[in-house]
Short mmCIF file of C-alpha atoms in Angstrom, two decimals:
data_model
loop_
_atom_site.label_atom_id
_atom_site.label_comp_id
_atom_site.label_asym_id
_atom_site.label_seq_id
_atom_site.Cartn_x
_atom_site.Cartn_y
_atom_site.Cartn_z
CA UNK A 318 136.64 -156.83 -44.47
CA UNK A 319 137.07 -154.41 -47.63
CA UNK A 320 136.89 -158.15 -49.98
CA UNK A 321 133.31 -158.05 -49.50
CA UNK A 322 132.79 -154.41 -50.21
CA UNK A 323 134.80 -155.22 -53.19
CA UNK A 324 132.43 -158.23 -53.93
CA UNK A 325 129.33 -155.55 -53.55
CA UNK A 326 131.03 -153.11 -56.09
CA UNK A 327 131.77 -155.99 -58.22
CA UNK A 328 127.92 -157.32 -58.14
CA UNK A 329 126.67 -153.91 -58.99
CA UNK A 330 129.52 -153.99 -61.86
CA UNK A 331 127.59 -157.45 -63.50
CA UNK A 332 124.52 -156.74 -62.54
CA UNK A 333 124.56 -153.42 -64.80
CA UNK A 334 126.36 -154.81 -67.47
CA UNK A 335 123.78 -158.16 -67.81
CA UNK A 336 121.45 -155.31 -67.84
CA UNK A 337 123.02 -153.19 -70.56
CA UNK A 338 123.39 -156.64 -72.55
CA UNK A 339 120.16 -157.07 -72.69
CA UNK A 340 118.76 -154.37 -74.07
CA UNK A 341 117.05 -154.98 -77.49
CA UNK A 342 118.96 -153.37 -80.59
CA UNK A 343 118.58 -152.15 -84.23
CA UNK A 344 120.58 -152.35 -87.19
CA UNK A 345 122.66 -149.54 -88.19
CA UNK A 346 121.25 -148.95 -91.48
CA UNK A 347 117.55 -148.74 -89.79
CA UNK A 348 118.53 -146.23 -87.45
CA UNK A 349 120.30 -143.97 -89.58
CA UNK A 350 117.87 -143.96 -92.32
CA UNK A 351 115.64 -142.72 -89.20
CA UNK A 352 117.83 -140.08 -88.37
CA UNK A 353 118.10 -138.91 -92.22
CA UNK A 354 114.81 -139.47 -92.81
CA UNK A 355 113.72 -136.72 -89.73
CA UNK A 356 116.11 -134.07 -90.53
CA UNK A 357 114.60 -134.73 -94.35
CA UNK A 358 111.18 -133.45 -93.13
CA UNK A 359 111.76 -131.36 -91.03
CA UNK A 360 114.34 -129.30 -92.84
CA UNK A 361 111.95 -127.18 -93.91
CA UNK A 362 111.23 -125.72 -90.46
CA UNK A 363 114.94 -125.25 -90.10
CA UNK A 364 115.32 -121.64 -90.02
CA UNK A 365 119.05 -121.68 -89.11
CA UNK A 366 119.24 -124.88 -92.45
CA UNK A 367 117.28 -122.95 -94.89
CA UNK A 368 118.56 -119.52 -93.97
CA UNK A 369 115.93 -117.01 -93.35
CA UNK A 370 115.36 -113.76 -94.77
CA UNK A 371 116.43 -110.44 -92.99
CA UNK A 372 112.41 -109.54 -92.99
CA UNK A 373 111.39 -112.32 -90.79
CA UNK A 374 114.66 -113.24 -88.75
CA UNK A 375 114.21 -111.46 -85.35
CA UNK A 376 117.94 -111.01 -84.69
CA UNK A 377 119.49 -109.53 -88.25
CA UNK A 378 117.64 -106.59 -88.08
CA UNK A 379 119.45 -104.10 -86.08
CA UNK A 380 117.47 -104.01 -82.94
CA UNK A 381 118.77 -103.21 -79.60
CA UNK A 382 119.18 -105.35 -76.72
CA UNK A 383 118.91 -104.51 -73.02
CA UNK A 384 120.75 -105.84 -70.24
CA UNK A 385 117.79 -106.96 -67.52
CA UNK B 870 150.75 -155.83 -38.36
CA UNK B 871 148.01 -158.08 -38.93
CA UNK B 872 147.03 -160.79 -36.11
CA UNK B 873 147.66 -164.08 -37.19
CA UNK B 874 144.41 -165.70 -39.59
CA UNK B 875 142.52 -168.59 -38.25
CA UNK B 876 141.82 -171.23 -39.95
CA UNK B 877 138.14 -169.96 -40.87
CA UNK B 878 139.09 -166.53 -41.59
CA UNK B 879 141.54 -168.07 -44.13
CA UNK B 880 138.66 -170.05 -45.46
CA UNK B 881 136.49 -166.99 -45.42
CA UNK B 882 139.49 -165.06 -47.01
CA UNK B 883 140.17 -167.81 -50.15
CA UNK B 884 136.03 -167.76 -50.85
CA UNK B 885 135.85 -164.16 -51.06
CA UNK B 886 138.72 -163.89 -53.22
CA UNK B 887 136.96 -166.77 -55.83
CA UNK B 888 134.00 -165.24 -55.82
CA UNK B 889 135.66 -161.98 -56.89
CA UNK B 890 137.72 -163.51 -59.14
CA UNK B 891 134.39 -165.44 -60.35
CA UNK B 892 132.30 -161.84 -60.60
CA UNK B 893 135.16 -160.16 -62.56
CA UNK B 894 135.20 -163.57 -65.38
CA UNK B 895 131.82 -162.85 -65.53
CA UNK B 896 132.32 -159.08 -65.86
CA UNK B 897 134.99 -159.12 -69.09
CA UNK B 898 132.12 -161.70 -70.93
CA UNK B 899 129.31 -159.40 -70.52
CA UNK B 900 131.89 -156.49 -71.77
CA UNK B 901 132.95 -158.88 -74.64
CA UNK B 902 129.24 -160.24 -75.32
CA UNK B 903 128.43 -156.24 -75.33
CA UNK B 904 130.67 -155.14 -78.02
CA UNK B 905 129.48 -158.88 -79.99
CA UNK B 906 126.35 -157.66 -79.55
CA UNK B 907 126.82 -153.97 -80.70
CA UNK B 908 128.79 -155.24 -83.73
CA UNK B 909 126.73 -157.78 -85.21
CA UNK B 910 124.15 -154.93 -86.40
CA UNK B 911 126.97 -152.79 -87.46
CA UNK B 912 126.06 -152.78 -90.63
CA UNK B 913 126.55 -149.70 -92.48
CA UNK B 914 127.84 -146.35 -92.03
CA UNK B 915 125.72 -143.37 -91.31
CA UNK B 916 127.39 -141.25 -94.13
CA UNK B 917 127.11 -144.19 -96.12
CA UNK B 918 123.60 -144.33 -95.60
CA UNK B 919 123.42 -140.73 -96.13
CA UNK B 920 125.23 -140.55 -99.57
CA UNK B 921 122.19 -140.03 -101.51
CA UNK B 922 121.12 -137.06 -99.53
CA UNK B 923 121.78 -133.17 -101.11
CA UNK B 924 124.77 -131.65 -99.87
CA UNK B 925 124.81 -128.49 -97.68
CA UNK B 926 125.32 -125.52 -99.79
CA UNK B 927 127.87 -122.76 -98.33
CA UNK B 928 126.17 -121.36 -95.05
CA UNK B 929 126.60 -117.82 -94.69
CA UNK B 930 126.56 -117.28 -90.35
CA UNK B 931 127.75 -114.20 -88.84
CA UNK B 932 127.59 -112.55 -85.27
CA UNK B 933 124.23 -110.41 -85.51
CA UNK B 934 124.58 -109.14 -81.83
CA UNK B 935 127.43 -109.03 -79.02
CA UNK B 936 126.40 -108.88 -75.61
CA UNK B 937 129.18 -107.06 -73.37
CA UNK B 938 127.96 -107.14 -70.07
CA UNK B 939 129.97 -109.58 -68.14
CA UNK B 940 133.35 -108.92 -66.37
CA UNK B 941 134.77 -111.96 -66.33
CA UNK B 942 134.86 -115.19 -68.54
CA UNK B 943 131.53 -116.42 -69.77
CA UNK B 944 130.96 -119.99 -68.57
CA UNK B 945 127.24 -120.85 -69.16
CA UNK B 946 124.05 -119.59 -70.79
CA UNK B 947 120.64 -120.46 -71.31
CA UNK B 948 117.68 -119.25 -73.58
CA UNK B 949 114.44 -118.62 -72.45
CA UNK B 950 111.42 -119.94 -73.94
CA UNK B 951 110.08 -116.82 -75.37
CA UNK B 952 112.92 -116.62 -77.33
CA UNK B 953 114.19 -112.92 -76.37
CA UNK B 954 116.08 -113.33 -73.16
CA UNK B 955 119.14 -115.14 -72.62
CA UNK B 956 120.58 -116.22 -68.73
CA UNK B 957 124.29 -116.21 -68.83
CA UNK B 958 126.59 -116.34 -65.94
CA UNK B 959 130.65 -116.11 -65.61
CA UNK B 960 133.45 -116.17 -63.35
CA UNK B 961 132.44 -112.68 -61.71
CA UNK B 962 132.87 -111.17 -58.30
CA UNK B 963 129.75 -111.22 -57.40
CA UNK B 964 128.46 -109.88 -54.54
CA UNK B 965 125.09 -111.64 -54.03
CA UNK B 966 127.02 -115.21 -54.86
CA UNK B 967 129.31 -116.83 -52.43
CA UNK B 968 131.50 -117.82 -54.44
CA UNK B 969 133.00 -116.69 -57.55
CA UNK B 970 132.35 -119.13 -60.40
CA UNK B 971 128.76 -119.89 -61.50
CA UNK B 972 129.31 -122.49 -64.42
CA UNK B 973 126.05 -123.48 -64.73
CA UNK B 974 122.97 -121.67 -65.50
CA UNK B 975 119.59 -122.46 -66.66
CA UNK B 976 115.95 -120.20 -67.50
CA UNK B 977 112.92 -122.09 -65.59
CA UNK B 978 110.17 -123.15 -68.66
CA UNK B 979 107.35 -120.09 -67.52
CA UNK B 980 110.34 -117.83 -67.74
CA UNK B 981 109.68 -116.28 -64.40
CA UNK B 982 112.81 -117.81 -62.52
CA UNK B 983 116.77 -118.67 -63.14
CA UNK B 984 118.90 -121.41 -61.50
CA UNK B 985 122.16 -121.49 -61.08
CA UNK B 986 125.37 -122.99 -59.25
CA UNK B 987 128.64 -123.67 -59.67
CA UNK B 988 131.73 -123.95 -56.84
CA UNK B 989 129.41 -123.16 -54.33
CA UNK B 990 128.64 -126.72 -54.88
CA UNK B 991 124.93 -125.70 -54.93
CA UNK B 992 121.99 -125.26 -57.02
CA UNK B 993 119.81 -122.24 -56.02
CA UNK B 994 116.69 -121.02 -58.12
CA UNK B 995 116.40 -116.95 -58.85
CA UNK B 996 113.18 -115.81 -59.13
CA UNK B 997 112.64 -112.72 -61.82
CA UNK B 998 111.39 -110.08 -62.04
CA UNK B 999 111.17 -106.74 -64.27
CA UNK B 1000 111.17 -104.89 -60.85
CA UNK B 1001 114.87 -103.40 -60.82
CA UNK B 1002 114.62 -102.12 -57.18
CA UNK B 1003 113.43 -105.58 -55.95
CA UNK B 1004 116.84 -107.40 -54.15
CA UNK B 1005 116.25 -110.37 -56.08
CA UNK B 1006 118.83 -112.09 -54.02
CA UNK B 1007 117.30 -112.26 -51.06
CA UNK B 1008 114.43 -114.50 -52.26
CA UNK B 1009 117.37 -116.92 -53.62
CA UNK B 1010 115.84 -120.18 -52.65
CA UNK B 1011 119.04 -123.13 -52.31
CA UNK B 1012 117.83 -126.14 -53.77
CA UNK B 1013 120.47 -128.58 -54.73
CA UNK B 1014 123.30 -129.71 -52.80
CA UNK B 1015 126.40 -131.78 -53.60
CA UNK B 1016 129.56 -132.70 -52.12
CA UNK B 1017 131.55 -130.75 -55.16
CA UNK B 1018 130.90 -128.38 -57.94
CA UNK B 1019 128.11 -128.26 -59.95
CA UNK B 1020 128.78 -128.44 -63.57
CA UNK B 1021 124.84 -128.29 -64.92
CA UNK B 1022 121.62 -127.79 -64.03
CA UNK B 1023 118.45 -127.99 -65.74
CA UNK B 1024 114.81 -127.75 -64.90
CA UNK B 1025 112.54 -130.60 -65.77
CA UNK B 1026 109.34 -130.00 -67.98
CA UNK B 1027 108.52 -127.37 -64.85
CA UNK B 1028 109.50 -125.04 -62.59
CA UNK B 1029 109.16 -127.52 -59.76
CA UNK B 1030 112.07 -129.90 -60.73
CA UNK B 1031 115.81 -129.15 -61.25
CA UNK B 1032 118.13 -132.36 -62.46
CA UNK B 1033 122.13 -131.61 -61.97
CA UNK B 1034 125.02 -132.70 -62.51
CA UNK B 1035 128.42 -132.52 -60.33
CA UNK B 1036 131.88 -132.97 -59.70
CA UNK B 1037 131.38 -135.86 -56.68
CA UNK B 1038 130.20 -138.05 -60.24
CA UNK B 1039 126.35 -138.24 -59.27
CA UNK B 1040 123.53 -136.22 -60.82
CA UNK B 1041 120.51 -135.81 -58.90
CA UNK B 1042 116.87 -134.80 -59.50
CA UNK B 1043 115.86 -131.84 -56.67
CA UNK B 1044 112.10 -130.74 -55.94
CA UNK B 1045 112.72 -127.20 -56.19
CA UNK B 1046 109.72 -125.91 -53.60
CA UNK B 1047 111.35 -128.30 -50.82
CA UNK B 1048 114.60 -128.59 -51.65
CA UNK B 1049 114.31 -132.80 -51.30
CA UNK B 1050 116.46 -135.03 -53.18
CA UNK B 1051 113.98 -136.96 -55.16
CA UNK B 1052 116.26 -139.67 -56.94
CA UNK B 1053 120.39 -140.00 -57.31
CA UNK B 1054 122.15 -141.39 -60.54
CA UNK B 1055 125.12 -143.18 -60.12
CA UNK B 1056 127.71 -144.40 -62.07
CA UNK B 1057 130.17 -142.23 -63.33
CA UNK B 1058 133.16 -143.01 -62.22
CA UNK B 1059 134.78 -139.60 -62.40
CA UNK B 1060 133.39 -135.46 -62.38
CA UNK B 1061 129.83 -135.41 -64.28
CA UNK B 1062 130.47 -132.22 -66.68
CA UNK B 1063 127.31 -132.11 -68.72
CA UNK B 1064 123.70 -133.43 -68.92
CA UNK B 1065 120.76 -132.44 -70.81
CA UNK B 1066 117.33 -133.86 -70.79
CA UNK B 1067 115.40 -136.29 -73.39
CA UNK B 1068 112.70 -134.10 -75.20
CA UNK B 1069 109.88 -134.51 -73.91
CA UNK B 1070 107.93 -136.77 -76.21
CA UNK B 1071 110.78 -139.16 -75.79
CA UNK B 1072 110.23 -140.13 -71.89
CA UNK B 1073 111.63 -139.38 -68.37
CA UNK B 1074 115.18 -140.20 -69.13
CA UNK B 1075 118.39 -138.06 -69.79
CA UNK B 1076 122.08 -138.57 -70.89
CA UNK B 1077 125.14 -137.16 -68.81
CA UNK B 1078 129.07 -136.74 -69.95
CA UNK B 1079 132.08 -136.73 -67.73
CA UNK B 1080 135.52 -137.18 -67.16
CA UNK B 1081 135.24 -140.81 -67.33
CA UNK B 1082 134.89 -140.25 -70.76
CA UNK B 1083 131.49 -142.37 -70.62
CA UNK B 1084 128.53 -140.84 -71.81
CA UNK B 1085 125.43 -142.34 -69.49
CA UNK B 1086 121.31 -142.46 -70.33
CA UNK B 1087 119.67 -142.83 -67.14
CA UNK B 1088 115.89 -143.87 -65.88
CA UNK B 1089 114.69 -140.19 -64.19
CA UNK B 1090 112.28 -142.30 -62.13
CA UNK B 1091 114.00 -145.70 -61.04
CA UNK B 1092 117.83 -144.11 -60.91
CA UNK B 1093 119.04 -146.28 -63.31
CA UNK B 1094 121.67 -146.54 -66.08
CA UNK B 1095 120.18 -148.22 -68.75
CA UNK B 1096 122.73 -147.54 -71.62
CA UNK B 1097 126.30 -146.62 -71.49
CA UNK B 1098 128.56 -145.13 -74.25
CA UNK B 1099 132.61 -145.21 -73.86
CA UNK B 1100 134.21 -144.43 -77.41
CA UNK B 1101 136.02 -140.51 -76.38
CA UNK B 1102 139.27 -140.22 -75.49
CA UNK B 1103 139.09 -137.74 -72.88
CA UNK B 1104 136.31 -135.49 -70.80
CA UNK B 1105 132.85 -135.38 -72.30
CA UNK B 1106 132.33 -131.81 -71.71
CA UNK B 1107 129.06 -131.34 -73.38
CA UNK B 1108 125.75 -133.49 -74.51
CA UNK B 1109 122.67 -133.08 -76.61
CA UNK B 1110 119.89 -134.88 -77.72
CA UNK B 1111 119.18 -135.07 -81.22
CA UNK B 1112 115.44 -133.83 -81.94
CA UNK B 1113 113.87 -136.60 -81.93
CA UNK B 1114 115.08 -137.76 -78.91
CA UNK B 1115 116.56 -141.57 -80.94
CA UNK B 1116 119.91 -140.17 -80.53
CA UNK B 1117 123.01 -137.75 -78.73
CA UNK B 1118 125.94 -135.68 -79.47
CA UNK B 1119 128.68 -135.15 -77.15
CA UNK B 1120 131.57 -132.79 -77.65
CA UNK B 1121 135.01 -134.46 -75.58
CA UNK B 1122 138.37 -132.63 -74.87
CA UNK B 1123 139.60 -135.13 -77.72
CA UNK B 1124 138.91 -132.74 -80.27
CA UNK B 1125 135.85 -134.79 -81.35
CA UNK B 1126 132.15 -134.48 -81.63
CA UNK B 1127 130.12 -137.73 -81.73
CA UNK B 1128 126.61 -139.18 -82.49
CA UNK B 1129 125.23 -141.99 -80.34
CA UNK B 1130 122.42 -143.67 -81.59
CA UNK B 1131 120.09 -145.21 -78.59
CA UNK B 1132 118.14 -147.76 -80.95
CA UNK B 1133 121.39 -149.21 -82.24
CA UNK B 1134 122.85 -148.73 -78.98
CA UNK B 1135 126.45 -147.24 -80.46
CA UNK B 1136 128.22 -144.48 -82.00
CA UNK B 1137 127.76 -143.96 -85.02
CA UNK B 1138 129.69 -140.70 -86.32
CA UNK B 1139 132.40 -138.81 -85.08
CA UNK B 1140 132.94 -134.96 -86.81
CA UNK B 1141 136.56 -134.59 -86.22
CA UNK B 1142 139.57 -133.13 -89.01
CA UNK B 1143 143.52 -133.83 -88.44
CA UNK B 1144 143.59 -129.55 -87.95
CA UNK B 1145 141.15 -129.50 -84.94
CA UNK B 1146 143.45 -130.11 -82.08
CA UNK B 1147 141.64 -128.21 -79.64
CA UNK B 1148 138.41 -129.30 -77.36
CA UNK B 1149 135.15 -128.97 -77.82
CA UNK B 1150 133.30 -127.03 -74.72
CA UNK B 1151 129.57 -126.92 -76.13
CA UNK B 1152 127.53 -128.29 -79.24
CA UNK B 1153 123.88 -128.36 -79.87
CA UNK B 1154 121.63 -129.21 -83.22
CA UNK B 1155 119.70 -127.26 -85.09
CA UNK B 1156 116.02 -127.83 -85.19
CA UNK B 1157 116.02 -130.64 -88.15
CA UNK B 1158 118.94 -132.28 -86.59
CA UNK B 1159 120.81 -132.06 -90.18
CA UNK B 1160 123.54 -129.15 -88.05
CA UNK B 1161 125.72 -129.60 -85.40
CA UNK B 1162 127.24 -126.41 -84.06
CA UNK B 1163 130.78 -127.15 -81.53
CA UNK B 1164 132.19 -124.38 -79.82
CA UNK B 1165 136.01 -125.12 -79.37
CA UNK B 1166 138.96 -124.13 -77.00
CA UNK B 1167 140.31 -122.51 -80.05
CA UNK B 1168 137.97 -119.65 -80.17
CA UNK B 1169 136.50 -121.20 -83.12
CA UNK B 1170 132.85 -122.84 -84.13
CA UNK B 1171 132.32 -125.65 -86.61
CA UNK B 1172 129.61 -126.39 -88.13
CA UNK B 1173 129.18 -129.93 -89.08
CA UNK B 1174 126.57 -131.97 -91.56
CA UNK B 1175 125.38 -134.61 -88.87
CA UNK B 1176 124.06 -136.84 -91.92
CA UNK B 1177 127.46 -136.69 -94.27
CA UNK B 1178 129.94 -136.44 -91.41
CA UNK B 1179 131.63 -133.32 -93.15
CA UNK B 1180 132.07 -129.79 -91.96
CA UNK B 1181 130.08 -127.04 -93.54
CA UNK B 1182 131.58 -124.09 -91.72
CA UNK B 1183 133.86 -122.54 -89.81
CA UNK B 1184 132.91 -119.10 -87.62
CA UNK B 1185 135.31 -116.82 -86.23
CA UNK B 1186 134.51 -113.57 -84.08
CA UNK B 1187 135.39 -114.73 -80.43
CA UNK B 1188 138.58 -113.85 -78.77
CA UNK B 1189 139.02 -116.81 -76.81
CA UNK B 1190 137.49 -120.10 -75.89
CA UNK B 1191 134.04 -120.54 -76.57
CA UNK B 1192 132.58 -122.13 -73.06
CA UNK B 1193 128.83 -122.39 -74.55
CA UNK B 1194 126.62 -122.69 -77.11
CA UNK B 1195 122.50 -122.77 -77.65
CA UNK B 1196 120.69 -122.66 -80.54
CA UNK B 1197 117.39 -120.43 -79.39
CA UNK B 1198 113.86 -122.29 -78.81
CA UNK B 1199 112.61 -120.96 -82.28
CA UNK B 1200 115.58 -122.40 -84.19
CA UNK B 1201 116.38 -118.67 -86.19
CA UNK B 1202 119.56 -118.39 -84.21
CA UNK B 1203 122.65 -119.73 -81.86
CA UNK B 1204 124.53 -118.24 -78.95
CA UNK B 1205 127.78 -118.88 -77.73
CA UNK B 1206 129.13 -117.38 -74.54
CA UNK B 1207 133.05 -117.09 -74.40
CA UNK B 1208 136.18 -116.52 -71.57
CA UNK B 1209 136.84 -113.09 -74.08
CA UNK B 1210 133.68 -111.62 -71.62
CA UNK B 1211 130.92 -112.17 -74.66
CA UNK B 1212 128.26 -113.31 -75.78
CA UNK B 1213 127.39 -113.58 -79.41
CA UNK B 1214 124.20 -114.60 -81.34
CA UNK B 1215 124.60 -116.01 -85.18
CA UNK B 1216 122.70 -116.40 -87.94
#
């Protein structure tokens, strides 16, 4: 009878939102003063942030490249 | 014409419909109790949080190289990890392919093999080689196989795993030396058009996008959805982690880029301006996380500050949609592949 296969979909339906419920949580403000404070040290590292001079980025000198 | 009901099919008939009626009650709490849930640590703003932070300075990005090579529309492209060489592949008349649109694409991590797929509704692995009179093509090993297109594909931390995503809604993780299905994800309710893989610090899970406009984080090793994100307004055509793996972006067909935070379990940007009308195809981060690049349907990239919410450039040079976009392993440049048959690399 397609009711029950309804009823399956259905159970799967709860069943993954109790789940999803669940799940333990952070504020806001701790998680994005996480994410700020990463980019903060890494932004160093961050060739494409910083900007790089044309001495050490590989790709603005005028090099040549191949098709494989 | 139905036969008549007895009385215990009746019976059977009224139960069944209670319980569904019970199971959907229950259903629409949970979704309420969710969003309760969500909101009650709501608390603040990213950009709010981020208002002490230096602002961007102007960023000076051009195209340093264009790569004409293709025939047709670029649709996909990959870096590999030694930085140099880029996979790409298009809508091509190829004659090694059986069919003619490869939209996904990705480098294995040793560098010595490619996979790819696309309406072929397969995933096959390309080994490489610097050999040009070896027929490559016939060593083409078929690895994946769904009931519709595939839309991504990406190795795991080897060469021997390949997870991908599909139009029949499911992704799947492959062993690539036997071509078994290992594990199936579903959940999506509609095409899966993106996926890309938790950094590997992080843990054995990954997020996929698709038309359902839900954004999913999955379990690699028990299957399972264990977070769910539903804020777009249309097809989630592209995700990426954030570096340190405690967040997403997704680029939709709404003309919006979003952050997802996993630890707070919600969104919590969206890089959007009343004069981008068009979709966003690709985005990725550079290596601090501070830069989101989106490649849009109007030929265009933005670059957005993922801290203050603003936009910090704009980059012209394509002649038509850009269909993808990687920033390369070393983090000094990005590529974007395009339908105008290029590929361009900025810095």
């Amino acid at each position: 009878m397609s009711g029950s296969s309804n009823i399956v979909a259905m159970k799967k339906v709860v069943q993954q939102l109790r789940l999803e419920a669940g799940i333990n949580r952070v504020k806001v403000s701790q998680a994005a003063a996480d994410l700020q404070q990463f980019c903060l040290q890494h932004a160093q590292q961050d060739p494409l942030l910083t900007g790089m001079s044309s001495s050490n980025n590989p790709f603005r000198p005028q090099a040549v490249c191949s098709f494989l | 014409m139905r036969s008549p009901l007895t009385p215990e099919m009746a019976t059977q008939e009224v139960q069944l419909n209670e319980t569904l009626a019970h199971l959907k009650t229950e259903s629409e709490t949970l979704k309420t109790k969710l969003e309760e849930e969500r909101a009650k640590l709501h608390d603040v703003e990213l950009h709010q949080v981020a208002e002490k932070v230096e602002g961007l300075g102007q960023f000076v990005m051009k195209t340093r190289r264009t790569l004409k090579g293709h025939g047709n529309k670029v649709l996909c492209m990959d870096w590999c990890k030694d930085k140099r060489r880029i996979v790409s592949s298009s809508q091509e008349h190829a004659v090694t392919m059986p069919c003619t649109w490869v939209m996904a694409c990705a480098y294995a991590p040793s560098g010595c093999a490619v996979a790819c797929g696309g309406l072929d509704n397969k995933c096959s692995v390309y080994p490489l080689s610097l050999d040009k009179n070896e027929n490559l093509a016939a060593k083409k090993k078929s690895v994946a196989m769904h009931t519709n297109y595939l839309s991504a594909c990406s190795f795991t931390n080897s060469d021997m795993q390949i997870l991908t995503s599909s139009g029949d809604g499911t992704c799947a993780l492959w062993d690539v030396e036997s071509g078994q299905l290992l594990q199936s994800f579903h959940g999506h309710a509609a095409d899966v058009l993106c996926l890309d893989l938790a950094p590997s610090e992080t843990g054995n899970t990954f997020v996929s996008g698709g038309c359902d406009k839900k954004a999913n984080v999955w379990d690699m090793r028990s299957g399972q959805c264990i977070q769910s994100f539903e804020t777009h307004e249309s097809d989630i055509n592209s995700v990426r982690y954030y570096p340190s793996g405690d967040a997403f972006a997704s680029g939709s067909d709404d003309a919006t880029c979003r952050l997802y935070d996993l630890r707070a379990d919600r969104e919590v940007a969206i890089y959007s301006k009343e004069s981008i009308i068009f979709g966003v195809s690709s985005v990725d981060f550079s290596l601090s996380g501070r830069l989101l690049f989106g490649g849009y349907n109007d030929y265009t990239i933005n670059v957005w500050d993922v801290l203050k919410g603003t936009r910090v450039s704009i980059l012209f040079g394509h002649e038509n949609r850009v269909s993808t976009l990687r920033v390369s392993p070393d983090g000094t440049a990005f590529c974007t592949g395009s339908w105008d048959h290029t590929l361009r690399i900025w810095a």
